[in-house]
Amino acid sequence: MVSNEPITVLERSICYRGLAEAYRSPAGGVGILDESWIPPPSENAKSEFLEAFAPAVSTTACALYQSAHSNREQTSLYEELIRWYDHFGLQRKAKAELPDHVSVELEFMHFLTYREHVSAGDEHALTTLRRAEKEFLTKHLHPFSVSILGHSETFANRYKYLCLEHELFVRLHLQDFGEI
Amino acid sequence: MSKGVSRRNFLKAGALAAASLAMPNFLARSGVSLTALAAETPPDFNSSLDVYRKHWTWDKTVRGTHMINCWYQAHCAFDVYVKDGIVFREEQAAEYKQLRPELPDMNPRGCQKGCSFSHRMYETNRIKHPMRRAGGRGSGKWEQVSWDDALNDIADKFIDTIIKEGTDRVIWDLGPDINIGAANAAQARLAQLTHSICLDSNSSNGDGHRGAFETFGNVYMERSLEDYFYSDVIIIWGANPIFTSIPNAHFFTEARYNGTDIVCISPDYSASATKADLWVPVKPGTDAALALAICWQIIDGGHVNESFVSEQSDLPILIRADTGKFLTGKDLDGGLDSTFYTAGSDGKLREVDRKSLELEGYKADLEASLTVKLADGKEVPVRTVYTLLKERLSVYTPEAVSEMCGTAPKLIRRLAKMVINAKALSNVSGSSMNKYFHGNLTERAMILIWVLLGQMGRPGSGYSAFGFLANDGWEDYVSGLRIKDRITFGTEIGLDLMWDWMKGETSESFFKKLSTSQFTDPGGNLPIWTSSALFWHVHGGVSELAEQADKWVPDLKKPVKEALHESLEKKWLPLQPPMGKHPRILFHYCSNPLRSVRGSQKLTEVLWPKLSLSVAIDFRMSSTAKQADYVLPAAAWYEVTDHKWVTPLVPYNHVTNKAVEPLGESKPDFWIFTMLAKHIEERAKSRGLDVVESHMGKEIRLANLYQDMTMDGRFGEDDLDSAAGAILEQSSNLSHVSWEEQKETGFVRYNSLGLSPLSIGNAGDLKNDEPFIPLTHHIDGKQPYPTQTRRIQFYLDHPLYLDHDEHLPRFKAPPSIGGDYPLIMTGGHTRWSVHSVWRDNALMQRLNRGQPYIVMGQEDAGTRSIADGDWVRCFNDVGEFIVRAKVITGAQPGQTIMYHSWENYQFAGSGDARSVSPSPINPVELAGDHAHLKIGMLEGQPGCFDRDTRIEIEKLSAEDSARLRQG
Ligand code: SF4
């Protein structure tokens, strides 16, 4: 069932959270993401997930780190991302994923959009946040998502759809901004 | 409401009800809750430039190093820069003190590989979670599992195996990266508590320095780097330090400020040859001939240092003409077969003093030739080792040798003159010679130069073989620091030690004995070791590849396999588990045998099917990890606090501090071994098991394993830091500086060699303000050597050596290993790899061709219509592999260079560089039942050889090349 109602900011934020979780573990995000959007994990999900996203074990896998998809030096990318997170008051936890992991970037978008949700009515805050979202998606998450999608041809169903829908979701979000 | 995006069914019903922030990777920098942070007014943001306005600061810097086997170049202190729990960069610490104003200092130590570790540790082949195989071995199908699940399953299989088949079926395959620190101590303690077997990898690495072992009874002899400044002539021979000793190399080149000449002897115009004053090209594998030509020039020209060789070597000792064996006390009067004789110019025999080298004015006749009457009344002629040597060497004239090694007679004479006239002669050691089948003969010939000239034990003068310097608290820790452990150690080993000292043995001899006993029946709670070369040959099936060795090696007395079985049956060499008892569990720790073992294709074919479990403990996915059943993610070097052995070249203990938390679920090795003990204990208890008996009859207290492992809770799984400190506190050579201070400075100078069997053979005084010179305890202190004759020994009267005419140094042409093919495949390390840990590092790959290649000379390439960059097939009788060709001008005709360490999966096709190297065992290296030709830690074991591998190379067809280019 597809509804034509526009997505709310909070819904978008929860979608980002669900996508972040889906990239974190084989069955991540199942409590959040609708199965008609992202297929549920199969009984082989544990190995399918590694086959899709662990270059250490599979030559056809796609790395989920932006630095592996970019010509930039790893540390300069880390620095920029940490600066982004820091600018919005966030600090990486000691046992966290690396700052350029797709789940971390999605989590950051979850935070920005959540903040947008709670800032409803504060036009200055909303403009600031939307500008940041647009810039972050343009510079980081969207090109990264496109690159991930380019590797997904051979992935098991759930992960192929995850890459496809994630890219589409990010692209549509970008289109949503228009001129800020 | 948002505009354009329509609400499809993105979210599950109910997902919105629980709509809250969930951010496992972040916290608020200000310390408030994330929800509170979200409610704050956001900071201004106009463009991404805004995020760059804040001044960048580091959260901390700590001292660190790399727990890898850099061997001769180990180790270097670094500052490690941390921000938000991530290591961003490292920088050379450069605080090593200059020893003397005239000497170069160590600063700044480091190489480009170490400088890229912050990048390496975050590369995409980092393993972050325990993984279990989900398909066939090597199928590439894995699943993530919890630590509990992994350790329980491994513990169950461990218990099943030791109960059903014995503790010797569990093998710890230890690679050269073991640190002799706390991580490796935990592994060794678990091995000793369970009486499982540790593999000594030095033999299969081909780093055995067999020639030094045969001659000195010991391979450990290395100077400190500063001492090179006092050398008159430095010979780089069997090494390529410009590639492999990057932090050290400036010492050799800077010595030229002091007038030092650098000679490089190598087949190719290597990176080190470009820095030499004299390059001596030699055909691969013929260095022994060149060395013996120099020896002959020394003898023939009357340059032998007679007082040195009479005192320090076996050259004046008498040999029976009838048997070719040493004349012994047993021969003469039924006395000891360890009593040997020299003769004075008056023809009178004199016993060789076993307790001292001091001659007290006595002058032996180096060329004595006489007849002696034996106890049975028989009269036999005897002659000195020197006389026999002189006769043997007389054929090695420059002209004759030029035919053998390809070096011009004039150049041989020039080299000999330089060597003879040098006031202080040294060498830069590497492990290349050991990787030739007759590398032992080469090294004996090389050592002979230094001994004939008495060029040892003085500043800038001496032969270097194998470098190793370690703390001596490690064995204490492994055997246990509790009172009851000390009592066991004291009664089983301490009494033996006291008895040896009372007999006048040197501590070097005692610790050598201890090192040997660890391969047979170690007392004092020490772990049991076995030779990795023997293990892979016998249990891994590698010896099957060498069944044609009789065709390849001209003067074998019997097939290699037969010689191997004979040696094992006679117990000349111990092997655990013995032949016929299959290994069942392999733990790969700091090891990657499917990449490194010559002929490793046999391992998956022969050994792997016998295994019920293979576990790789690593931080990255190696060729071996890919074939394992479990991969356990180990913390990287900047994620742990520990310390690491070095060599006397750089006599500083190096410490790495935990800069950041281990990535993902990875854990320090120390944690993994301790937790495995805990799980074994728990599973044993749940199965009602208490004590089982080891294959050697020792009680294995399964129900107390964790308690024993942690020494009653003192060193639990999270106590790596204190365990590392405890090891140093136990060390006689490193306890002079507190652990806290060592962590802070990152390096501290050893104050003595200590008593570790891995260091004591250096036999010199390591002082705080002087370059270290090895073997002075023998040369100045007149302590005997740990050999059969107690002298530097060139004559080996073991039957295997006599049978193969190797009782004295000689030259034997390199055999055609792999078949009768025209090209010889030499090898070595590159400056971008040294070991496979760096081979697929993206930064290092950018600095060279980034994929496997074989180096060949223009002429050989031209006759095969091969151009630089072409895809080629390299093959011989045992295998093949496909690589690109790199065509250079500096290789000898007939020489190819396959630089090593490429992972198997970096090769196109199924073969890799090891596929063509069957590495037959050299039968003389199977010797045993001898006073000094016996197994010990890192020495006295058969080697592995690949440098005389013969191959042919052909260009791939255009279609195959196009396919590979696309692939
Ligand atoms: S030589 Fe070894 S310890 Fe030194 S920087 Fe290089 S990798 Fe690190």
Short mmCIF file of C-alpha atoms and ligand atoms in Angstrom, two decimals, chain B residues 65-66 68 70 73 75-76 78 110-111 113-115 247 838, ligand 1:
data_model
loop_
_atom_site.label_atom_id
_atom_site.label_comp_id
_atom_site.label_asym_id
_atom_site.label_seq_id
_atom_site.Cartn_x
_atom_site.Cartn_y
_atom_site.Cartn_z
CA THR B 65 54.77 1.00 18.50
CA HIS B 66 53.92 -1.82 16.12
CA ILE B 68 54.92 -6.78 14.22
CA CYS B 70 60.17 -6.02 11.94
CA GLN B 73 64.64 -3.02 12.27
CA HIS B 75 61.34 -1.23 16.95
CA CYS B 76 60.40 2.43 16.89
CA PHE B 78 55.81 6.79 18.07
CA GLY B 110 60.31 4.59 11.94
CA CYS B 111 59.30 3.47 8.51
CA LYS B 113 54.65 1.10 7.11
CA GLY B 114 54.55 2.01 10.78
CA CYS B 115 53.59 5.54 9.86
CA PRO B 247 65.20 3.02 10.45
CA TRP B 838 51.20 -4.50 5.02
S1 SF4 C 1 60.24 -0.52 11.54
FE1 SF4 C 1 58.59 -1.64 12.53
S2 SF4 C 1 58.33 -0.64 14.53
FE2 SF4 C 1 59.50 0.75 13.19
S3 SF4 C 1 57.93 2.04 12.25
FE3 SF4 C 1 58.33 0.38 10.85
S4 SF4 C 1 56.72 -1.11 11.38
FE4 SF4 C 1 56.91 0.28 13.10
#
